[in-house]
Coordinates of C-alpha atoms and ligand atoms in Angstrom, one line a residue:
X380 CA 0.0 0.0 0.0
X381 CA 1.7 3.4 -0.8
X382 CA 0.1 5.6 2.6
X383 CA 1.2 9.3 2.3
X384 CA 1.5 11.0 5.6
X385 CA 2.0 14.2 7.2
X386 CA 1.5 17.0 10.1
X387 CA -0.8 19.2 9.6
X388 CA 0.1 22.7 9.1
X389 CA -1.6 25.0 11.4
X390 CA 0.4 28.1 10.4
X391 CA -0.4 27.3 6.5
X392 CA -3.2 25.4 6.2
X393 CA -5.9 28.0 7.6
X394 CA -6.5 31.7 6.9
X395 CA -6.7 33.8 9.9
X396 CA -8.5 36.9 11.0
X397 CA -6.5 39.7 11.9
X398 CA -6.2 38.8 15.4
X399 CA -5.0 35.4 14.0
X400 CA -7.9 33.2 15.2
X401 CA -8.6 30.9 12.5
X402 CA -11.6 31.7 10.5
X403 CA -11.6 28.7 7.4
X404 CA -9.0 26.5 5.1
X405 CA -6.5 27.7 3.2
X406 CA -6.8 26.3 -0.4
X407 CA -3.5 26.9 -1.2
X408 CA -1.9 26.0 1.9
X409 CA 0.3 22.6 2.0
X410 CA -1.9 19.7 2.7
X411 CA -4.4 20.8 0.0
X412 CA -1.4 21.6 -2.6
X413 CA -0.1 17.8 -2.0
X414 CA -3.5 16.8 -3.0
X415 CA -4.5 19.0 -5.9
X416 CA -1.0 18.4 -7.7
X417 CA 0.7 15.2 -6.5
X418 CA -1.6 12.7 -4.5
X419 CA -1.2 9.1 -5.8
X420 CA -1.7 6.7 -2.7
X421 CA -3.9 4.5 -1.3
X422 CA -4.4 6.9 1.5
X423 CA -2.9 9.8 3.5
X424 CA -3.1 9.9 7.7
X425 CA -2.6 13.6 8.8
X426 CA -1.0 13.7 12.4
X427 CA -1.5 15.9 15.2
X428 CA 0.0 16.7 18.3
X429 CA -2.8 16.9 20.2
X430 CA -4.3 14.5 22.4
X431 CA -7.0 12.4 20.8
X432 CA -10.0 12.6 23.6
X433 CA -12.0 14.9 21.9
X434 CA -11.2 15.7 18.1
X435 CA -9.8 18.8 16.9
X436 CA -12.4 20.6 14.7
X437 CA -9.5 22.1 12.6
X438 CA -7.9 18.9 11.6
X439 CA -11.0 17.4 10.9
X440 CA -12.0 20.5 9.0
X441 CA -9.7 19.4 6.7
X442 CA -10.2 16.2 6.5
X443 CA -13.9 16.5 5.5
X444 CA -12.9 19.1 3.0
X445 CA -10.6 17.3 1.4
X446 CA -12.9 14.0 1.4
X447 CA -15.7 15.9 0.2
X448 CA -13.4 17.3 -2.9
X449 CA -11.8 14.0 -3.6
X450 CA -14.4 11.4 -2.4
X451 CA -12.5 8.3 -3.7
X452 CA -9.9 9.1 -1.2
X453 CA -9.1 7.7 1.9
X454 CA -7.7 10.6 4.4
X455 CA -7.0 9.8 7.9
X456 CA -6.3 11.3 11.2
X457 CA -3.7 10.6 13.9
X458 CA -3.7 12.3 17.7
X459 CA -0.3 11.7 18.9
X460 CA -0.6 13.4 22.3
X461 CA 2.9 15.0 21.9
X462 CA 3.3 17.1 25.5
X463 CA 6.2 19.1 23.6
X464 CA 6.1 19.7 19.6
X465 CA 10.1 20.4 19.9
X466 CA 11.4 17.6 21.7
X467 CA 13.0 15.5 19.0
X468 CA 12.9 11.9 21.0
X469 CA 9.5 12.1 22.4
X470 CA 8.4 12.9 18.4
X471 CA 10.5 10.2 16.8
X472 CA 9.3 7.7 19.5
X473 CA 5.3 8.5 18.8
X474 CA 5.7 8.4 15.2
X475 CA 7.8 6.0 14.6
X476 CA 6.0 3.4 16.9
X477 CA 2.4 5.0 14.7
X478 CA 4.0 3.9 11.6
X479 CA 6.2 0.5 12.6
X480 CA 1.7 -0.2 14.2
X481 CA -0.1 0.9 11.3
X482 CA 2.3 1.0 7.8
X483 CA 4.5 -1.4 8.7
X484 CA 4.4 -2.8 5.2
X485 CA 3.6 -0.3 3.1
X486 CA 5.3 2.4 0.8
X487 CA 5.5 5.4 2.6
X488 CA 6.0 8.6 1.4
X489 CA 6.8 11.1 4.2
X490 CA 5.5 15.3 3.0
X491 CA 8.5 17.0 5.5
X492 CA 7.7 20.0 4.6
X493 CA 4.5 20.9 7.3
X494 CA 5.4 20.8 11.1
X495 CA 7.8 22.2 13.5
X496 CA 11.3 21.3 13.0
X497 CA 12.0 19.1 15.8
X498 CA 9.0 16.9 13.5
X499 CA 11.1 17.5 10.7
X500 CA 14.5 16.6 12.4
X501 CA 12.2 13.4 13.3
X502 CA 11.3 12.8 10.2
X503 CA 14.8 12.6 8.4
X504 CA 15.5 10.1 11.8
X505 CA 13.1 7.9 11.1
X506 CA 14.2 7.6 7.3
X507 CA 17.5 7.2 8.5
X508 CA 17.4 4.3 10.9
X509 CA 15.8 2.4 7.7
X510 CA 13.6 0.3 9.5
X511 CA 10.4 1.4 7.0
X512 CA 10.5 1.6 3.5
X513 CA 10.3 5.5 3.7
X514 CA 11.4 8.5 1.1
X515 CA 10.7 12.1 1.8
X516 CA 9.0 14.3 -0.1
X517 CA 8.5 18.3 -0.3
X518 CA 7.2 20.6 -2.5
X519 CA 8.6 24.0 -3.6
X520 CA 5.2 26.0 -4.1
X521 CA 4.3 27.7 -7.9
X522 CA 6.0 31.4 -6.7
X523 CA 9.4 30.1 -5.9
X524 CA 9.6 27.8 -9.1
X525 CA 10.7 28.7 -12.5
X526 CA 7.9 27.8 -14.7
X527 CA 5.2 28.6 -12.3
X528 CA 3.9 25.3 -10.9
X529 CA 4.2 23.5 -8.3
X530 CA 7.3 20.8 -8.2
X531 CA 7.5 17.6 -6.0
X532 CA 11.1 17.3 -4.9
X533 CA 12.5 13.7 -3.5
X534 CA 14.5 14.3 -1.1
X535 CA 17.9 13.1 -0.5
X536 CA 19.7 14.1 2.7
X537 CA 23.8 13.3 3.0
X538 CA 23.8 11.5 6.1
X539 CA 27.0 13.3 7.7
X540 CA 25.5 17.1 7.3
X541 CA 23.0 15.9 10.1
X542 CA 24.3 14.0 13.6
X543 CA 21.0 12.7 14.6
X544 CA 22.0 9.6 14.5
X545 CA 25.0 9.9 17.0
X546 CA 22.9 11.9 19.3
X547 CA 20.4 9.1 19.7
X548 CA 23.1 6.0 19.8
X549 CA 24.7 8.1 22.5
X550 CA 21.7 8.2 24.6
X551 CA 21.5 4.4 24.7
X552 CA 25.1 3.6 25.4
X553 CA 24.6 5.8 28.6
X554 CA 21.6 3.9 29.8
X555 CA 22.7 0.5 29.2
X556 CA 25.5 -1.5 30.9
X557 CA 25.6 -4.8 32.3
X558 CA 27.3 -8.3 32.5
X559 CA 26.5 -9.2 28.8
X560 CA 28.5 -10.1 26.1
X561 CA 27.0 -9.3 23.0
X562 CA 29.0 -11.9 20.4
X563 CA 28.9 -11.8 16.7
X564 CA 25.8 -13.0 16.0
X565 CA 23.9 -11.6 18.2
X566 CA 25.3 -7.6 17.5
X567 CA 22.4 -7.3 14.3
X568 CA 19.9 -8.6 16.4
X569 CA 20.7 -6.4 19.3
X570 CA 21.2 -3.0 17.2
X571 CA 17.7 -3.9 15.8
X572 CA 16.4 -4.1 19.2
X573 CA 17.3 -0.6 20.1
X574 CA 15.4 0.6 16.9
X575 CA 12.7 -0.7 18.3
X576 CA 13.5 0.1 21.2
X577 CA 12.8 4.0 20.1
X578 CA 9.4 3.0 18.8
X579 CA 6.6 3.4 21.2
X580 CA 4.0 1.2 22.1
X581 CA 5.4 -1.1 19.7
X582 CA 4.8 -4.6 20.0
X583 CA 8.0 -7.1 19.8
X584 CA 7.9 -11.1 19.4
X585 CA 11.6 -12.4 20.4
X586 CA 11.6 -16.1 18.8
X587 CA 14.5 -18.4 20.8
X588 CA 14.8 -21.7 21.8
X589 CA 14.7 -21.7 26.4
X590 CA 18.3 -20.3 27.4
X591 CA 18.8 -18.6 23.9
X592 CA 18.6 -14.7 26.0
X593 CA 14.7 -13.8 25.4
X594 CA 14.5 -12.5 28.3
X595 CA 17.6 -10.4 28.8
X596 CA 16.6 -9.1 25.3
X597 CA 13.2 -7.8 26.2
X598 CA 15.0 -6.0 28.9
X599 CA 17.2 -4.3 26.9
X600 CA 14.3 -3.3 24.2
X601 CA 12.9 -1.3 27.8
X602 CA 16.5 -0.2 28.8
X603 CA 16.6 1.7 25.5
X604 CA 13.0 2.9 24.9
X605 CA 11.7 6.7 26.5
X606 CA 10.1 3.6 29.3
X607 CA 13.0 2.9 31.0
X608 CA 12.4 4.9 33.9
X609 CA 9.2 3.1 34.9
X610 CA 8.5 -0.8 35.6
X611 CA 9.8 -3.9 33.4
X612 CA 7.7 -7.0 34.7
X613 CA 7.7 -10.5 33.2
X614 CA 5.3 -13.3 33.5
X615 CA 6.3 -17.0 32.0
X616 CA 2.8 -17.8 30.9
X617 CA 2.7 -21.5 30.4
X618 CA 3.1 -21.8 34.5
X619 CA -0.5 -21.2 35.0
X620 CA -4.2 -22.2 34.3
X621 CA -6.5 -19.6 32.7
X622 CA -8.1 -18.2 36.0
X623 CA -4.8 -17.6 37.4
X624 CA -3.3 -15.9 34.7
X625 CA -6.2 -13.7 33.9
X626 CA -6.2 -12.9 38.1
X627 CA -2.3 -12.3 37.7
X628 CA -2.6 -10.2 34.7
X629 CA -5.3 -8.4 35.6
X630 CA -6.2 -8.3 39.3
X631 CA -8.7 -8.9 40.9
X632 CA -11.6 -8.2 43.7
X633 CA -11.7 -8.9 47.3
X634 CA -14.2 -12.3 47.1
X635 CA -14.5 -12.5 43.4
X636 CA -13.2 -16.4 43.6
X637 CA -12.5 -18.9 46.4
X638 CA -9.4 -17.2 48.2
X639 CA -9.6 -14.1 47.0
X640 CA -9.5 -12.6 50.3
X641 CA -8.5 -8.8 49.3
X642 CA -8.3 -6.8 46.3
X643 CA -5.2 -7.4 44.1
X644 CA -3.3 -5.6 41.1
X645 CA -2.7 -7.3 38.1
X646 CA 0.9 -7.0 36.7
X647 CA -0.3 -4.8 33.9
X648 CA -1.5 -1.7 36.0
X649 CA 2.1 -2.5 38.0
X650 CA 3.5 -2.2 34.7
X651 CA 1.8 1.3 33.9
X652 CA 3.8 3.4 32.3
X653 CA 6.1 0.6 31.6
X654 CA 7.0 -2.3 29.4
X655 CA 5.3 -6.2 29.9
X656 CA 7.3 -9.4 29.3
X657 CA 5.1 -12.3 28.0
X658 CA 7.3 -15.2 27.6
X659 CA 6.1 -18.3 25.9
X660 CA 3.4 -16.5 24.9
X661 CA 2.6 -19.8 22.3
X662 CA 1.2 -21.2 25.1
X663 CA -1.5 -19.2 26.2
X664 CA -5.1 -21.2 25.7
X665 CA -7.5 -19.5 23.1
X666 CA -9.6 -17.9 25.7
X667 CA -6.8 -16.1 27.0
X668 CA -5.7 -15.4 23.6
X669 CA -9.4 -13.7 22.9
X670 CA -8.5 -11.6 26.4
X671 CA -4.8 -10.5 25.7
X672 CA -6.2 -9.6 21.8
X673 CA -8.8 -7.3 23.3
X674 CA -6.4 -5.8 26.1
X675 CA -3.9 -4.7 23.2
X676 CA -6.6 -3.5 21.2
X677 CA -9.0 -1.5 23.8
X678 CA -5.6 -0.5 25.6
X679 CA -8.1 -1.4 28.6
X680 CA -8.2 -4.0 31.3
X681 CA -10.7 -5.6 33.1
X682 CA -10.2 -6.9 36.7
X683 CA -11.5 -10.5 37.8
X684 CA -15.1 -9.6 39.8
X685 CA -15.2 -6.1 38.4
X686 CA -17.0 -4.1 36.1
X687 CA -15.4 -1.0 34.7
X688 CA -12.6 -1.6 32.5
X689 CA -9.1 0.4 33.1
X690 CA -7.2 2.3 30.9
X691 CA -3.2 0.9 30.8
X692 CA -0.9 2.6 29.0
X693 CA 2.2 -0.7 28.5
X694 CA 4.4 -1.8 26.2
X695 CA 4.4 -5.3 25.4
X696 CA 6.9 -7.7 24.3
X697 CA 6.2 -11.6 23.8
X698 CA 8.4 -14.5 23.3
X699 CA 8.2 -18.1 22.2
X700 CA 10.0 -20.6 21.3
X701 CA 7.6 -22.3 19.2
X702 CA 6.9 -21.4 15.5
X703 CA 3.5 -19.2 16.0
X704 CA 3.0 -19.1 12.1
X705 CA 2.4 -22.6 12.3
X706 CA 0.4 -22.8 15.1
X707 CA -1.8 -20.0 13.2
X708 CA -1.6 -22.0 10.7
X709 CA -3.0 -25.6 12.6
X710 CA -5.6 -22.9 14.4
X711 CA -4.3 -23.6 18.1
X712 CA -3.0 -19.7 17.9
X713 CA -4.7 -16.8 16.5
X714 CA -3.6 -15.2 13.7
X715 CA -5.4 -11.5 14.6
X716 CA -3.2 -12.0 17.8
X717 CA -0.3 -13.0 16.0
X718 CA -0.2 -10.4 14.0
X719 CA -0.6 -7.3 16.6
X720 CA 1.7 -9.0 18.5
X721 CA 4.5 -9.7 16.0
X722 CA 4.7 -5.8 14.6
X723 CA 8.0 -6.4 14.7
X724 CA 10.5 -9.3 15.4
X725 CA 13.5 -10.6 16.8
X726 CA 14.7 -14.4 16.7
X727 CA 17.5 -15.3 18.4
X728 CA 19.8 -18.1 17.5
X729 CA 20.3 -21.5 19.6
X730 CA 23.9 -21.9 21.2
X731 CA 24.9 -24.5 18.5
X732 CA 24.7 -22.2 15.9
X733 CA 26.9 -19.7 16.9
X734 CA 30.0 -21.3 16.0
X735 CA 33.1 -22.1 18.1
X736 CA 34.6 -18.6 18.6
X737 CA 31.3 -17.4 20.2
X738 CA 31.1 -20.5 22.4
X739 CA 34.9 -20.1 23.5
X740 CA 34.2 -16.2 24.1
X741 CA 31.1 -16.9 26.1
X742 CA 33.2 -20.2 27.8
X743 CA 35.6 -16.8 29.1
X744 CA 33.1 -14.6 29.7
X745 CA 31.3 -17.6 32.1
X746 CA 34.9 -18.1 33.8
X747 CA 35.7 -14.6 34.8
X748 CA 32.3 -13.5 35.5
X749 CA 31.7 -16.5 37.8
X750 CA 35.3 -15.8 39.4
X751 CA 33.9 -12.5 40.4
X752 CA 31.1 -14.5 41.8
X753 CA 32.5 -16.9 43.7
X754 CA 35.1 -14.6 45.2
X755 CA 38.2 -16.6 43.7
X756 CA 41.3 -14.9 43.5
X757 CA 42.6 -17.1 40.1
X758 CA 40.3 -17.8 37.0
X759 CA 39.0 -21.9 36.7
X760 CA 41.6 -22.9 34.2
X761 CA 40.5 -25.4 31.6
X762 CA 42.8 -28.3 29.7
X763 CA 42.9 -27.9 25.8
X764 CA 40.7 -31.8 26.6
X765 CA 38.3 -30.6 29.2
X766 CA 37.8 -27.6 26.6
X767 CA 37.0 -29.7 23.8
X768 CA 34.2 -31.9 25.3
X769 CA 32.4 -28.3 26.2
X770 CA 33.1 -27.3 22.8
X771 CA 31.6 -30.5 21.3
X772 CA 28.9 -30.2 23.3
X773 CA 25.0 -29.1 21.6
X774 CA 24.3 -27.1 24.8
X775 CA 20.0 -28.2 24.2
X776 CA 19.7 -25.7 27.4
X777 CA 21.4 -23.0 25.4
X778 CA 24.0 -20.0 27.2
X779 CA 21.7 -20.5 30.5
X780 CA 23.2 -24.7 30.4
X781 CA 26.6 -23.2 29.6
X782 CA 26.6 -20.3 32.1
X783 CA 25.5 -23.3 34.9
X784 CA 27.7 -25.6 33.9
X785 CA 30.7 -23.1 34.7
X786 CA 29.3 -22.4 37.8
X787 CA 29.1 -26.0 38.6
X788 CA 33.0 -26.3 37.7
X789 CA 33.4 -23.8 40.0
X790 CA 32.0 -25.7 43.0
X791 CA 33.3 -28.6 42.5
X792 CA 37.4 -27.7 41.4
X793 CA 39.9 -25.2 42.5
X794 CA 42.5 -24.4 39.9
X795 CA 42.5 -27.1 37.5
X796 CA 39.3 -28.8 35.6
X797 CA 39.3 -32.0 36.4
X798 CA 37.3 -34.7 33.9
X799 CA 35.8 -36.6 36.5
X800 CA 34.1 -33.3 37.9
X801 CA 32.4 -32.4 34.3
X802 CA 28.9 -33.6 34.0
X803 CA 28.6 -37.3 32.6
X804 CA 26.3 -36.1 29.3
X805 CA 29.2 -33.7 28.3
X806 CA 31.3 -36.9 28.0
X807 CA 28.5 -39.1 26.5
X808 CA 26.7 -36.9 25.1
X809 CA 23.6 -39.2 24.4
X810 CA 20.2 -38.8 22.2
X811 CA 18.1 -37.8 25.9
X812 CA 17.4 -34.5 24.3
X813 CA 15.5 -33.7 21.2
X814 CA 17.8 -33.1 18.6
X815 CA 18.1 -32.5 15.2
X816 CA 19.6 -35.4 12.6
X817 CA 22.5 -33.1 12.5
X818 CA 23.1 -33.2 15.5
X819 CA 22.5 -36.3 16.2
X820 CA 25.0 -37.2 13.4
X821 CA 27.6 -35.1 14.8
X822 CA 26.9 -36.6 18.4
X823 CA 27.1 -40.1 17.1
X824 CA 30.9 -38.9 15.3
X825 CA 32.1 -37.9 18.5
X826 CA 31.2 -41.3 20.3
X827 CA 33.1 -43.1 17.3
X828 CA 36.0 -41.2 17.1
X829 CA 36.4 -41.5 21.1
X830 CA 36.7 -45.1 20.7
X831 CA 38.4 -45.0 17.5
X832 CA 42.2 -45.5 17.4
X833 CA 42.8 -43.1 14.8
X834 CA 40.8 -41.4 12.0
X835 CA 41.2 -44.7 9.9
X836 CA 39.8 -46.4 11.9
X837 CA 37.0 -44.3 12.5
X838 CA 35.4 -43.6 9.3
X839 CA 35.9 -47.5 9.1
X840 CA 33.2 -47.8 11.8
X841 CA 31.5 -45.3 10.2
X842 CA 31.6 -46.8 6.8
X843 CA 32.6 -44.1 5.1
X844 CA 35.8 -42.9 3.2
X845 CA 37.9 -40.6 5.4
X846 CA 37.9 -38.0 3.1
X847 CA 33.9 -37.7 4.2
X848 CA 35.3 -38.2 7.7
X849 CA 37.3 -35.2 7.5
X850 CA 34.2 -33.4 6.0
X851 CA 31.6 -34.0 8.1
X852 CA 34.7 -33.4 11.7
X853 CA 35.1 -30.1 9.6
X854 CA 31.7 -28.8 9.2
X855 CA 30.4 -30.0 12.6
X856 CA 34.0 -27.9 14.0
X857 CA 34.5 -31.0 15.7
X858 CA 37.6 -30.6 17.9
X859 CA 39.7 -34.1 18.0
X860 CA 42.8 -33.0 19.7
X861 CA 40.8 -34.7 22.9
X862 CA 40.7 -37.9 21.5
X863 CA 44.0 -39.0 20.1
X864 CA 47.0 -36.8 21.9
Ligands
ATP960 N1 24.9 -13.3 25.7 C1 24.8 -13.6 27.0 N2 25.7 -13.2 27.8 C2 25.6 -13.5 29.2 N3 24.7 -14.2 29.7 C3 23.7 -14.7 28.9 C4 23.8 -14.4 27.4 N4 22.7 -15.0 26.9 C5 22.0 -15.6 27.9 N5 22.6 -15.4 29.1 C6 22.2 -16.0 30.4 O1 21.5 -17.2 30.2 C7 20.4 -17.2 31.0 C8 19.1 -17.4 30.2 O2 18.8 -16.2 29.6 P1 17.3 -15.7 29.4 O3 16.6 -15.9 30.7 O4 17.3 -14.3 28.9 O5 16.8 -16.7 28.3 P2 15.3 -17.0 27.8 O6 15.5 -17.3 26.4 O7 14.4 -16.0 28.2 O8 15.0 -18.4 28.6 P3 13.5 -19.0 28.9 O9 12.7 -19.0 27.6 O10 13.8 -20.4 29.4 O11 12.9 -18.1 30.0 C9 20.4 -16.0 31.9 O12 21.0 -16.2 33.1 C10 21.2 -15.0 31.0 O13 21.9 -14.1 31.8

């Protein structure tokens, strides 16, 4: 859909009295220009600042003029409730999250021209960061152009004469710092984050496997965003039946169930103001899903045992590690849901696909952050051998198995790993878990070349040609300087 949008242009489109009160529309005023000489979308939403509870008559002045001129058009209007039209952040952050809601997928051609310029410094932000297929547009009006109409300029801004974009990456290094590595992989997936991050209200779905870091990523999506100084509360909701997680949620009465013996606040009015973690949101039951769907379209909760709904104003992220689309797709999840929950998405990759230089890294980060933990003057050391059958390992549990496994080698050595103290499935690792042929594959090499004398002999055992051995030991960056020294 190509959407055209805009402010509206109080100086310029309305003609005042002399004691500038505005008395009607001014025809040749921006807005109504765009439309008389340029307009070819499916439809153009008009933003205010204003707050939304009772229209403005002037914006919808124009609306209905415009509509009534141009019937076949579809003209829309947006009350951002901006409480300062210059502050640059607070802008970006309402629009962007209005766009990343509503045009998520569309063409959208951005008219810079109307507004204040903090909108306009906004604007050339938010076609910046790229995450909308956005171009701007302005128009230089019939008496400043040579041949005396009206011309649509595209605009194209060199990014180094502005230094938005510093400002705002500045802003987020100072508010975020922790015990994290951030490896390879995981840097794209992180620097998309903190777009979003900048989007209000913006709903996020983080896709990982259990360990993978949902969690710690939703975090940081609250760390970064204008939220940060109010709550960040989680809920895992597959630990509980419907009635409990509608009472947690929501709150409840005094003696609207069995045991309800006073009134209690849900976790999304704790929340208010704030951002809500939904993790393994997949698992939610479909009445629950018909409650939540509701809640993020009314913006409005209802307590258990009460009547009048509440207004909540929370940001919502949800994770899963199950494939939704599929679950849409077999009708066990719903796909209206889905989709308001999913405006935009993060997946994060299991431990065994990250490689062996992120495991090693996060191996050292484990080791020295645990040290610090345990109050240990000298690092765990590790033998090249001990490092090897962690390095082989599939980690099913993900960085949280990896992080507890170092912690375990911390309670149980002093200096020196010692074999017998590492956990019997990193030495056999066995089919217990659920794993993929690959791995299984890989898992199965490992147990052959263990007992194997020498490569030879392996792929013998294998009954392949060593040349495939070599392969397969290469791809699956099996280490074998543990098994034959
Ligand atoms: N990159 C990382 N650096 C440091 N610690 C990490 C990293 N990734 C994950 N962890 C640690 O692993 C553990 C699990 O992370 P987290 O709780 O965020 O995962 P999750 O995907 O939400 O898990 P679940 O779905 O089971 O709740 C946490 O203790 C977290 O600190």
């Amino acid at each position: 859909m190509k959407t055209l949008i805009s402010w509206i242009a109080t100086v310029h489109d309305y003609t005042r009295n002399p004691q500038n009160q505005i008395i009607g529309i001014n025809e040749d005023g921006p807005t109504y220009n765009f439309h008389n000489d340029f307009y070819s979308h499916d439809r153009h939403i008009i933003l205010s600042s204003k707050k939304g509870d009772t229209p403005d008559s002037y914006i919808e002045k124009i609306r209905t003029s415009l509509v009534q001129k141009y019937p076949d058009r579809t003209i829309d209007t947006r009350y951002l409730d901006i409480s300062d039209v210059i502050d640059i952040s607070q802008i970006k952050s309402k629009v962007e999250g209005l766009l990343l809601r509503e045009c998520k997928d569309d063409e959208i051609s951005i008219f810079f021209s109307p507004g204040t310029s903090a909108m306009q410094i906004s604007w050339y932000l938010i076609h910046e960061s790229g995450i909308l297929n956005t171009r701007l547009f302005q128009v230089r009006p019939k008496n400043h152009s040579k041949n005396g109409k009206a011309e649509l300029l595209n605009m194209h801004v060199l990014k180094s004469t502005i230094p938005g974009g510093s400002i705002i990456k500045e802003e987020s290094v100072v508010n975020y710092k922790e015990d994290y590595i951030i490896t390879d992989s995981l840097k794209p997936i992180y620097n998309r984050a903190e777009m979003i991050a900048k989007a209000d209200q913006v709903t996020t779905l983080i896709y990982g496997e259990s360990g993978s870091g949902k969690e710690h990523l939703a975090s940081y999506i609250h760390k970064n965003s204008a939220r940060n100084q109010k709550p960040f509360i989680t809920l895992n909701c597959s630990s509980f039946t419907d009635e409990l997680l509608e009472s947690r949620l929501f709150g409840y009465k005094k003696g609207s169930f069995t045991g309800a013996a006073e009134d209690r606040t849900g976790l999304f009015e704790e929340a208010e103001g704030g951002s809500i973690f939904l993790d393994e949101i997949g698992d939610i039951s479909p009445y629950m899903q018909q409650v939540l769907l509701r809640v993020i379209q009314e913006k409005k909760i209802l307590e258990v045992g009460n009547i009048k709904e509440k207004k909540i104003d929370v940001r919502i992220i949800a994770a899963t590690n199950k494939d939704l689309p599929i679950l849409c797709g077999e009708g066990t999840f719903r796909w209206d849901l889905f989709y308001r929950l999913a405006v935009t998405e993060l997946t994060l990759p299991p431990l065994r696909n990250r490689g062996m230089i992120e495991k090693k890294e996060l191996i050292d980060f484990f080791i020295e952050s645990k040290r610090k933990l345990f109050k240990r003057p000298k690092k765990l050391r590790l033998g090249k051998d001990i490092e090897q059958f962690i390095l082989n390992y599939p980690f099913p549990g993900n960085v949280r198995e990896m992080e507890n496994l170092i912690e375990n080698l911390y309670v149980f050595n002093n200096d020196i790993v010692l074999q017998e103290t590492l956990p019997a499935r990193l030495l056999n690792p066995t089919d217990e878990f659920k794993l993929d042929l690959k791995t299984a594959e890989k898992l199965h090499i490992i147990k052959v070349l263990k007992i194997a004398k020498n490569k030879q002999q392996a792929s013998k055992l294998l009954g392949c040609v060593i040349n495939t051995l070599e392969k397969k030991i290469k791809d699956y960056e099996i280490k074998t300087d543990a098994f034959w020294s």
